[in-house]
PDB file of C-alpha atoms in Angstrom:
ATOM      1  CA  GLU A   1     -28.063 -14.718  59.513  1.00  0.00           C
ATOM      2  CA  ALA A   2     -31.162 -13.660  57.610  1.00  0.00           C
ATOM      3  CA  GLY A   3     -30.597 -12.094  54.217  1.00  0.00           C
ATOM      4  CA  VAL A   4     -32.145  -9.038  52.633  1.00  0.00           C
ATOM      5  CA  ALA A   5     -35.906  -9.417  52.411  1.00  0.00           C
ATOM      6  CA  GLN A   6     -38.062  -7.833  49.739  1.00  0.00           C
ATOM      7  CA  SER A   7     -41.747  -7.836  48.994  1.00  0.00           C
ATOM      8  CA  PRO A   8     -43.712  -8.328  46.925  1.00  0.00           C
ATOM      9  CA  ARG A   9     -41.786 -10.657  44.608  1.00  0.00           C
ATOM     10  CA  TYR A  10     -43.980  -9.850  41.618  1.00  0.00           C
ATOM     11  CA  LYS A  11     -46.284  -6.995  40.750  1.00  0.00           C
ATOM     12  CA  ILE A  12     -48.359  -6.252  37.673  1.00  0.00           C
ATOM     13  CA  ILE A  13     -49.967  -2.841  37.342  1.00  0.00           C
ATOM     14  CA  GLU A  14     -51.358  -0.621  34.629  1.00  0.00           C
ATOM     15  CA  LYS A  15     -49.602   2.536  33.567  1.00  0.00           C
ATOM     16  CA  ARG A  16     -50.408   5.609  35.642  1.00  0.00           C
ATOM     17  CA  GLN A  17     -51.067   3.452  38.706  1.00  0.00           C
ATOM     18  CA  SER A  18     -48.846   3.644  41.744  1.00  0.00           C
ATOM     19  CA  VAL A  19     -46.837   0.872  43.365  1.00  0.00           C
ATOM     20  CA  ALA A  20     -44.659   0.451  46.442  1.00  0.00           C
ATOM     21  CA  PHE A  21     -41.865  -1.966  47.241  1.00  0.00           C
ATOM     22  CA  TRP A  22     -40.550  -2.861  50.664  1.00  0.00           C
ATOM     23  CA  CYS A  23     -37.061  -3.885  51.777  1.00  0.00           C
ATOM     24  CA  ASN A  24     -35.680  -5.119  55.072  1.00  0.00           C
ATOM     25  CA  PRO A  25     -31.859  -5.145  55.054  1.00  0.00           C
ATOM     26  CA  ILE A  26     -29.518  -7.403  56.958  1.00  0.00           C
ATOM     27  CA  SER A  27     -29.566  -6.527  60.645  1.00  0.00           C
ATOM     28  CA  GLY A  28     -26.893  -3.997  61.528  1.00  0.00           C
ATOM     29  CA  HIS A  29     -26.171  -2.919  57.966  1.00  0.00           C
ATOM     30  CA  ALA A  30     -25.898   0.845  57.831  1.00  0.00           C
ATOM     31  CA  THR A  31     -26.219   1.283  54.098  1.00  0.00           C
ATOM     32  CA  LEU A  32     -29.177   0.395  51.919  1.00  0.00           C
ATOM     33  CA  TYR A  33     -29.385   0.597  48.145  1.00  0.00           C
ATOM     34  CA  TRP A  34     -32.220   0.453  45.618  1.00  0.00           C
ATOM     35  CA  TYR A  35     -31.347  -0.625  42.089  1.00  0.00           C
ATOM     36  CA  GLN A  36     -33.367  -0.861  38.894  1.00  0.00           C
ATOM     37  CA  GLN A  37     -32.428  -3.704  36.571  1.00  0.00           C
ATOM     38  CA  ILE A  38     -33.950  -3.652  33.111  1.00  0.00           C
ATOM     39  CA  LEU A  39     -33.951  -6.943  31.227  1.00  0.00           C
ATOM     40  CA  GLY A  40     -30.555  -7.683  29.719  1.00  0.00           C
ATOM     41  CA  GLN A  41     -28.754  -4.946  31.639  1.00  0.00           C
ATOM     42  CA  GLY A  42     -26.846  -4.597  34.862  1.00  0.00           C
ATOM     43  CA  PRO A  43     -28.325  -3.021  37.975  1.00  0.00           C
ATOM     44  CA  LYS A  44     -28.525   0.765  37.985  1.00  0.00           C
ATOM     45  CA  LEU A  45     -28.381   2.539  41.329  1.00  0.00           C
ATOM     46  CA  LEU A  46     -31.483   4.586  42.069  1.00  0.00           C
ATOM     47  CA  ILE A  47     -30.806   5.688  45.628  1.00  0.00           C
ATOM     48  CA  GLN A  48     -28.405   4.968  48.476  1.00  0.00           C
ATOM     49  CA  PHE A  49     -29.137   5.535  52.152  1.00  0.00           C
ATOM     50  CA  GLN A  50     -26.694   5.563  55.024  1.00  0.00           C
ATOM     51  CA  ASN A  51     -28.769   4.969  58.127  1.00  0.00           C
ATOM     52  CA  ASN A  52     -31.797   7.179  57.403  1.00  0.00           C
ATOM     53  CA  GLY A  53     -30.004   9.806  55.325  1.00  0.00           C
ATOM     54  CA  VAL A  54     -29.752   9.928  51.532  1.00  0.00           C
ATOM     55  CA  VAL A  55     -26.189   9.583  50.225  1.00  0.00           C
ATOM     56  CA  ASP A  56     -26.858   9.456  46.496  1.00  0.00           C
ATOM     57  CA  ASP A  57     -30.109   9.851  44.582  1.00  0.00           C
ATOM     58  CA  SER A  58     -28.688  11.381  41.426  1.00  0.00           C
ATOM     59  CA  GLN A  59     -30.252   8.718  39.162  1.00  0.00           C
ATOM     60  CA  LEU A  60     -33.640   8.629  40.846  1.00  0.00           C
ATOM     61  CA  PRO A  61     -36.410  10.060  38.606  1.00  0.00           C
ATOM     62  CA  LYS A  62     -37.727  12.279  41.329  1.00  0.00           C
ATOM     63  CA  ASP A  63     -40.828  13.340  39.427  1.00  0.00           C
ATOM     64  CA  ARG A  64     -42.270   9.862  39.884  1.00  0.00           C
ATOM     65  CA  PHE A  65     -40.005   7.867  42.201  1.00  0.00           C
ATOM     66  CA  SER A  66     -39.633   8.383  45.932  1.00  0.00           C
ATOM     67  CA  ALA A  67     -37.947   6.405  48.673  1.00  0.00           C
ATOM     68  CA  GLU A  68     -37.612   6.586  52.395  1.00  0.00           C
ATOM     69  CA  ARG A  69     -35.822   4.743  55.132  1.00  0.00           C
ATOM     70  CA  LEU A  70     -37.511   5.604  58.363  1.00  0.00           C
ATOM     71  CA  LYS A  71     -35.569   4.821  61.540  1.00  0.00           C
ATOM     72  CA  GLY A  72     -32.625   3.682  59.450  1.00  0.00           C
ATOM     73  CA  VAL A  73     -33.861   0.111  58.992  1.00  0.00           C
ATOM     74  CA  ASP A  74     -36.641  -0.810  56.536  1.00  0.00           C
ATOM     75  CA  SER A  75     -37.114   1.089  53.330  1.00  0.00           C
ATOM     76  CA  THR A  76     -39.876   1.633  50.806  1.00  0.00           C
ATOM     77  CA  LEU A  77     -39.574   2.649  47.168  1.00  0.00           C
ATOM     78  CA  LYS A  78     -42.628   4.119  45.476  1.00  0.00           C
ATOM     79  CA  ILE A  79     -43.456   4.837  41.863  1.00  0.00           C
ATOM     80  CA  GLN A  80     -46.316   7.217  41.156  1.00  0.00           C
ATOM     81  CA  PRO A  81     -47.477   7.261  38.412  1.00  0.00           C
ATOM     82  CA  ALA A  82     -45.875   4.263  36.717  1.00  0.00           C
ATOM     83  CA  LYS A  83     -44.841   4.273  33.060  1.00  0.00           C
ATOM     84  CA  LEU A  84     -44.328   1.368  30.691  1.00  0.00           C
ATOM     85  CA  GLU A  85     -40.550   1.882  30.816  1.00  0.00           C
ATOM     86  CA  ASP A  86     -40.578   1.265  34.577  1.00  0.00           C
ATOM     87  CA  SER A  87     -41.010  -2.456  33.905  1.00  0.00           C
ATOM     88  CA  ALA A  88     -37.918  -3.960  35.517  1.00  0.00           C
ATOM     89  CA  VAL A  89     -36.632  -5.828  38.515  1.00  0.00           C
ATOM     90  CA  TYR A  90     -36.144  -3.630  41.563  1.00  0.00           C
ATOM     91  CA  LEU A  91     -33.333  -4.874  43.738  1.00  0.00           C
ATOM     92  CA  CYS A  92     -32.583  -3.881  47.283  1.00  0.00           C
ATOM     93  CA  ALA A  93     -29.120  -4.387  48.736  1.00  0.00           C
ATOM     94  CA  SER A  94     -27.356  -3.566  51.971  1.00  0.00           C
ATOM     95  CA  SER A  95     -23.796  -3.268  53.182  1.00  0.00           C
ATOM     96  CA  LEU A  96     -22.217  -3.047  56.595  1.00  0.00           C
ATOM     97  CA  GLY A  97     -20.093  -0.016  55.865  1.00  0.00           C
ATOM     98  CA  PRO A  98     -20.919   3.370  54.369  1.00  0.00           C
ATOM     99  CA  GLY A  99     -20.675   2.146  50.785  1.00  0.00           C
ATOM    100  CA  THR A 100     -18.186   4.796  49.792  1.00  0.00           C
ATOM    101  CA  ARG A 101     -15.289   2.383  49.337  1.00  0.00           C
ATOM    102  CA  GLY A 102     -17.113  -0.262  47.345  1.00  0.00           C
ATOM    103  CA  GLU A 103     -17.908  -2.585  50.203  1.00  0.00           C
ATOM    104  CA  THR A 104     -19.501  -5.932  49.416  1.00  0.00           C
ATOM    105  CA  GLN A 105     -23.225  -5.605  48.920  1.00  0.00           C
ATOM    106  CA  TYR A 106     -25.803  -8.244  49.819  1.00  0.00           C
ATOM    107  CA  PHE A 107     -28.824  -8.376  47.568  1.00  0.00           C
ATOM    108  CA  GLY A 108     -32.411  -9.349  48.101  1.00  0.00           C
ATOM    109  CA  PRO A 109     -34.314 -11.504  45.581  1.00  0.00           C
ATOM    110  CA  GLY A 110     -35.843  -8.462  43.897  1.00  0.00           C
ATOM    111  CA  THR A 111     -39.338  -7.388  42.907  1.00  0.00           C
ATOM    112  CA  ARG A 112     -40.278  -7.995  39.297  1.00  0.00           C
ATOM    113  CA  LEU A 113     -42.555  -5.185  38.092  1.00  0.00           C
ATOM    114  CA  LEU A 114     -44.569  -5.329  34.898  1.00  0.00           C
ATOM    115  CA  VAL A 115     -46.370  -2.182  33.801  1.00  0.00           C
ATOM    116  CA  LEU A 116     -49.083  -2.753  31.202  1.00  0.00           C
TER     117      LEU A 116
ATOM    118  CA  SER B   1     -23.412   5.456  33.628  1.00  0.00           C
ATOM    119  CA  GLN B   2     -21.863   1.994  33.235  1.00  0.00           C
ATOM    120  CA  GLN B   3     -18.178   1.829  34.007  1.00  0.00           C
ATOM    121  CA  GLY B   4     -17.545  -1.858  33.382  1.00  0.00           C
ATOM    122  CA  GLU B   5     -18.170  -3.642  30.129  1.00  0.00           C
ATOM    123  CA  GLU B   6     -18.223  -7.441  30.170  1.00  0.00           C
ATOM    124  CA  ASP B   7     -17.149  -9.565  27.253  1.00  0.00           C
ATOM    125  CA  PRO B   8     -18.510 -11.768  25.810  1.00  0.00           C
ATOM    126  CA  GLN B   9     -22.185 -10.898  26.240  1.00  0.00           C
ATOM    127  CA  ALA B  10     -23.042 -14.601  26.169  1.00  0.00           C
ATOM    128  CA  LEU B  11     -21.008 -17.787  26.518  1.00  0.00           C
ATOM    129  CA  SER B  12     -22.041 -21.412  26.141  1.00  0.00           C
ATOM    130  CA  ILE B  13     -19.758 -24.262  27.206  1.00  0.00           C
ATOM    131  CA  GLN B  14     -19.872 -27.934  28.099  1.00  0.00           C
ATOM    132  CA  GLU B  15     -19.805 -29.080  31.694  1.00  0.00           C
ATOM    133  CA  GLY B  16     -16.219 -29.596  32.836  1.00  0.00           C
ATOM    134  CA  GLU B  17     -14.784 -26.911  30.571  1.00  0.00           C
ATOM    135  CA  ASN B  18     -13.351 -23.638  31.823  1.00  0.00           C
ATOM    136  CA  ALA B  19     -15.225 -20.362  31.347  1.00  0.00           C
ATOM    137  CA  THR B  20     -13.474 -17.020  31.010  1.00  0.00           C
ATOM    138  CA  MET B  21     -15.225 -13.673  31.164  1.00  0.00           C
ATOM    139  CA  ASN B  22     -13.607 -10.275  30.786  1.00  0.00           C
ATOM    140  CA  CYS B  23     -14.406  -6.846  32.130  1.00  0.00           C
ATOM    141  CA  SER B  24     -12.997  -3.584  30.845  1.00  0.00           C
ATOM    142  CA  TYR B  25     -13.434  -0.247  32.568  1.00  0.00           C
ATOM    143  CA  LYS B  26     -12.602   3.355  31.839  1.00  0.00           C
ATOM    144  CA  THR B  27     -11.332   5.169  34.916  1.00  0.00           C
ATOM    145  CA  SER B  28      -9.015   4.311  37.797  1.00  0.00           C
ATOM    146  CA  ILE B  29     -10.573   2.116  40.452  1.00  0.00           C
ATOM    147  CA  ASN B  30     -10.206   1.310  44.126  1.00  0.00           C
ATOM    148  CA  ASN B  31     -11.545  -2.187  43.711  1.00  0.00           C
ATOM    149  CA  LEU B  32     -13.428  -4.402  41.298  1.00  0.00           C
ATOM    150  CA  GLN B  33     -15.978  -7.015  42.270  1.00  0.00           C
ATOM    151  CA  TRP B  34     -17.641  -9.904  40.491  1.00  0.00           C
ATOM    152  CA  TYR B  35     -21.238 -10.903  41.181  1.00  0.00           C
ATOM    153  CA  ARG B  36     -23.369 -13.803  39.972  1.00  0.00           C
ATOM    154  CA  GLN B  37     -27.094 -13.637  39.267  1.00  0.00           C
ATOM    155  CA  ASN B  38     -29.136 -16.762  38.776  1.00  0.00           C
ATOM    156  CA  SER B  39     -32.311 -16.396  36.748  1.00  0.00           C
ATOM    157  CA  GLY B  40     -35.000 -14.609  38.745  1.00  0.00           C
ATOM    158  CA  ARG B  41     -32.782 -14.038  41.753  1.00  0.00           C
ATOM    159  CA  GLY B  42     -30.753 -11.276  43.336  1.00  0.00           C
ATOM    160  CA  LEU B  43     -27.012 -10.870  42.869  1.00  0.00           C
ATOM    161  CA  VAL B  44     -24.512 -12.830  44.925  1.00  0.00           C
ATOM    162  CA  HIS B  45     -21.044 -11.477  45.659  1.00  0.00           C
ATOM    163  CA  LEU B  46     -18.274 -13.746  44.384  1.00  0.00           C
ATOM    164  CA  ILE B  47     -14.954 -12.000  44.853  1.00  0.00           C
ATOM    165  CA  LEU B  48     -13.382  -8.576  45.377  1.00  0.00           C
ATOM    166  CA  ILE B  49      -9.975  -7.591  44.055  1.00  0.00           C
ATOM    167  CA  ARG B  50      -8.274  -4.356  45.103  1.00  0.00           C
ATOM    168  CA  SER B  51      -6.376  -2.095  42.748  1.00  0.00           C
ATOM    169  CA  ASN B  52      -3.031  -3.135  44.249  1.00  0.00           C
ATOM    170  CA  GLU B  53      -3.749  -6.837  43.731  1.00  0.00           C
ATOM    171  CA  ARG B  54      -3.138  -8.758  40.526  1.00  0.00           C
ATOM    172  CA  GLU B  55      -4.790 -12.109  41.179  1.00  0.00           C
ATOM    173  CA  LYS B  56      -7.181 -13.713  43.655  1.00  0.00           C
ATOM    174  CA  HIS B  57      -8.583 -17.189  44.028  1.00  0.00           C
ATOM    175  CA  SER B  58     -11.734 -18.497  45.638  1.00  0.00           C
ATOM    176  CA  GLY B  59     -12.509 -22.166  45.138  1.00  0.00           C
ATOM    177  CA  ARG B  60     -12.947 -22.713  41.394  1.00  0.00           C
ATOM    178  CA  LEU B  61     -12.823 -18.973  40.717  1.00  0.00           C
ATOM    179  CA  ARG B  62      -9.750 -17.061  39.649  1.00  0.00           C
ATOM    180  CA  VAL B  63      -9.826 -13.310  39.113  1.00  0.00           C
ATOM    181  CA  THR B  64      -7.060 -11.253  37.588  1.00  0.00           C
ATOM    182  CA  LEU B  65      -6.721  -7.492  37.413  1.00  0.00           C
ATOM    183  CA  ASP B  66      -4.548  -5.509  35.029  1.00  0.00           C
ATOM    184  CA  THR B  67      -4.789  -1.847  35.971  1.00  0.00           C
ATOM    185  CA  SER B  68      -2.529  -0.779  33.097  1.00  0.00           C
ATOM    186  CA  LYS B  69      -5.055  -2.214  30.638  1.00  0.00           C
ATOM    187  CA  LYS B  70      -8.021  -1.349  32.836  1.00  0.00           C
ATOM    188  CA  SER B  71      -9.322  -4.884  32.592  1.00  0.00           C
ATOM    189  CA  SER B  72     -10.187  -7.875  34.726  1.00  0.00           C
ATOM    190  CA  SER B  73     -10.986 -11.477  33.966  1.00  0.00           C
ATOM    191  CA  LEU B  74     -13.000 -14.100  35.814  1.00  0.00           C
ATOM    192  CA  LEU B  75     -12.086 -17.736  35.222  1.00  0.00           C
ATOM    193  CA  ILE B  76     -14.382 -20.522  36.384  1.00  0.00           C
ATOM    194  CA  THR B  77     -12.620 -23.863  36.214  1.00  0.00           C
ATOM    195  CA  ALA B  78     -14.295 -27.240  35.756  1.00  0.00           C
ATOM    196  CA  SER B  79     -17.676 -25.640  35.182  1.00  0.00           C
ATOM    197  CA  ARG B  80     -20.906 -27.247  36.365  1.00  0.00           C
ATOM    198  CA  ALA B  81     -24.501 -26.876  35.218  1.00  0.00           C
ATOM    199  CA  ALA B  82     -25.149 -24.941  38.438  1.00  0.00           C
ATOM    200  CA  ASP B  83     -22.731 -22.242  37.246  1.00  0.00           C
ATOM    201  CA  THR B  84     -25.293 -21.234  34.626  1.00  0.00           C
ATOM    202  CA  ALA B  85     -26.019 -17.597  35.465  1.00  0.00           C
ATOM    203  CA  SER B  86     -25.232 -14.017  34.533  1.00  0.00           C
ATOM    204  CA  TYR B  87     -21.943 -12.641  35.805  1.00  0.00           C
ATOM    205  CA  PHE B  88     -21.416  -8.934  36.448  1.00  0.00           C
ATOM    206  CA  CYS B  89     -18.334  -6.922  37.217  1.00  0.00           C
ATOM    207  CA  ALA B  90     -18.747  -3.851  39.408  1.00  0.00           C
ATOM    208  CA  THR B  91     -16.213  -1.106  39.944  1.00  0.00           C
ATOM    209  CA  ASN B  92     -15.606   1.333  42.766  1.00  0.00           C
ATOM    210  CA  THR B  93     -13.761   4.498  41.838  1.00  0.00           C
ATOM    211  CA  GLY B  94     -13.426   6.146  45.239  1.00  0.00           C
ATOM    212  CA  ASN B  95     -16.046   7.963  47.191  1.00  0.00           C
ATOM    213  CA  THR B  96     -18.793   6.578  44.979  1.00  0.00           C
ATOM    214  CA  PRO B  97     -21.118   3.588  44.913  1.00  0.00           C
ATOM    215  CA  LEU B  98     -20.437   0.504  42.839  1.00  0.00           C
ATOM    216  CA  VAL B  99     -21.165   0.730  39.111  1.00  0.00           C
ATOM    217  CA  PHE B 100     -22.227  -2.505  37.411  1.00  0.00           C
ATOM    218  CA  GLY B 101     -21.624  -3.643  33.845  1.00  0.00           C
ATOM    219  CA  LYS B 102     -24.201  -5.290  31.593  1.00  0.00           C
ATOM    220  CA  GLY B 103     -23.064  -8.807  32.405  1.00  0.00           C
ATOM    221  CA  THR B 104     -22.066 -12.015  30.661  1.00  0.00           C
ATOM    222  CA  ARG B 105     -24.700 -14.759  30.361  1.00  0.00           C
ATOM    223  CA  LEU B 106     -23.044 -18.118  30.909  1.00  0.00           C
ATOM    224  CA  SER B 107     -24.745 -21.363  29.937  1.00  0.00           C
ATOM    225  CA  VAL B 108     -23.141 -24.611  31.049  1.00  0.00           C
ATOM    226  CA  ILE B 109     -24.528 -27.588  29.185  1.00  0.00           C
ATOM    227  CA  ALA B 110     -24.576 -30.930  30.949  1.00  0.00           C
TER     228      ALA B 110
END
C-alpha cells in the first residue's frame, strides 16, 4: 500500500512570495490533515478535511494560508504572502475514519520550507 | 494549544539500555498515542492506548497510562541505534483532532 505522498520535499523562497504544497493521501482515506511543525516543536494542526469538506481550520492563519481538497482526494496548501515565521516543515497526514475519535494518522515525509 | 507535555526534552543512552519517556496531559482523554519521527521524516504511529486501558505492549515498546495522574510513559527496551528519533505523545479528548506534545529527542549511542 502506497503511503502519503507530498511534494516538493524542500522549498526556499523569499518573504512575500507565494508557495504551494501538494499532498496525495492513502487511497480510501476519508480524512486529510495539514500540520505545521516548527523546529523543536510538535506538529500543530492547520486544517482537517473529511472528504472535501473542512472539519477544523481554527488554527489556520486565513489571511495568508489557504487549502483545498478538490474531489476529496488530493489537497493543496498555499501560503501567500509568506513570512519569515512560516519557515517550518509542513506535514500532511491521512486517516481512514473521520478523525473525531483520534484514529491513527499516517504521515507523509513533509515539505521543509525556508523563507528568507 | 498543546495538551501533552513530554519529559525529558532530550535523552541520551547507550545501545542496549532501556529508554523511558513520559507524557503528561491536562484534560480527560479518549485515547493517547505515541509517534516516532526520524530526522527529516514524517511521523510514524507506534501505539495507541485507550482511556480504559492501563498498559499495552508492541515488540520492544511498553506504554502505560495512568488517568488519575493524567500521565503516560513509553518504555523502549534494549534500545538500538536505529531508535534514535524524536518521540511524541498525542491526545484525543473526544470530538476533536489529535493534539501533539513537543516531543522527546532520544539519542542511542552505539
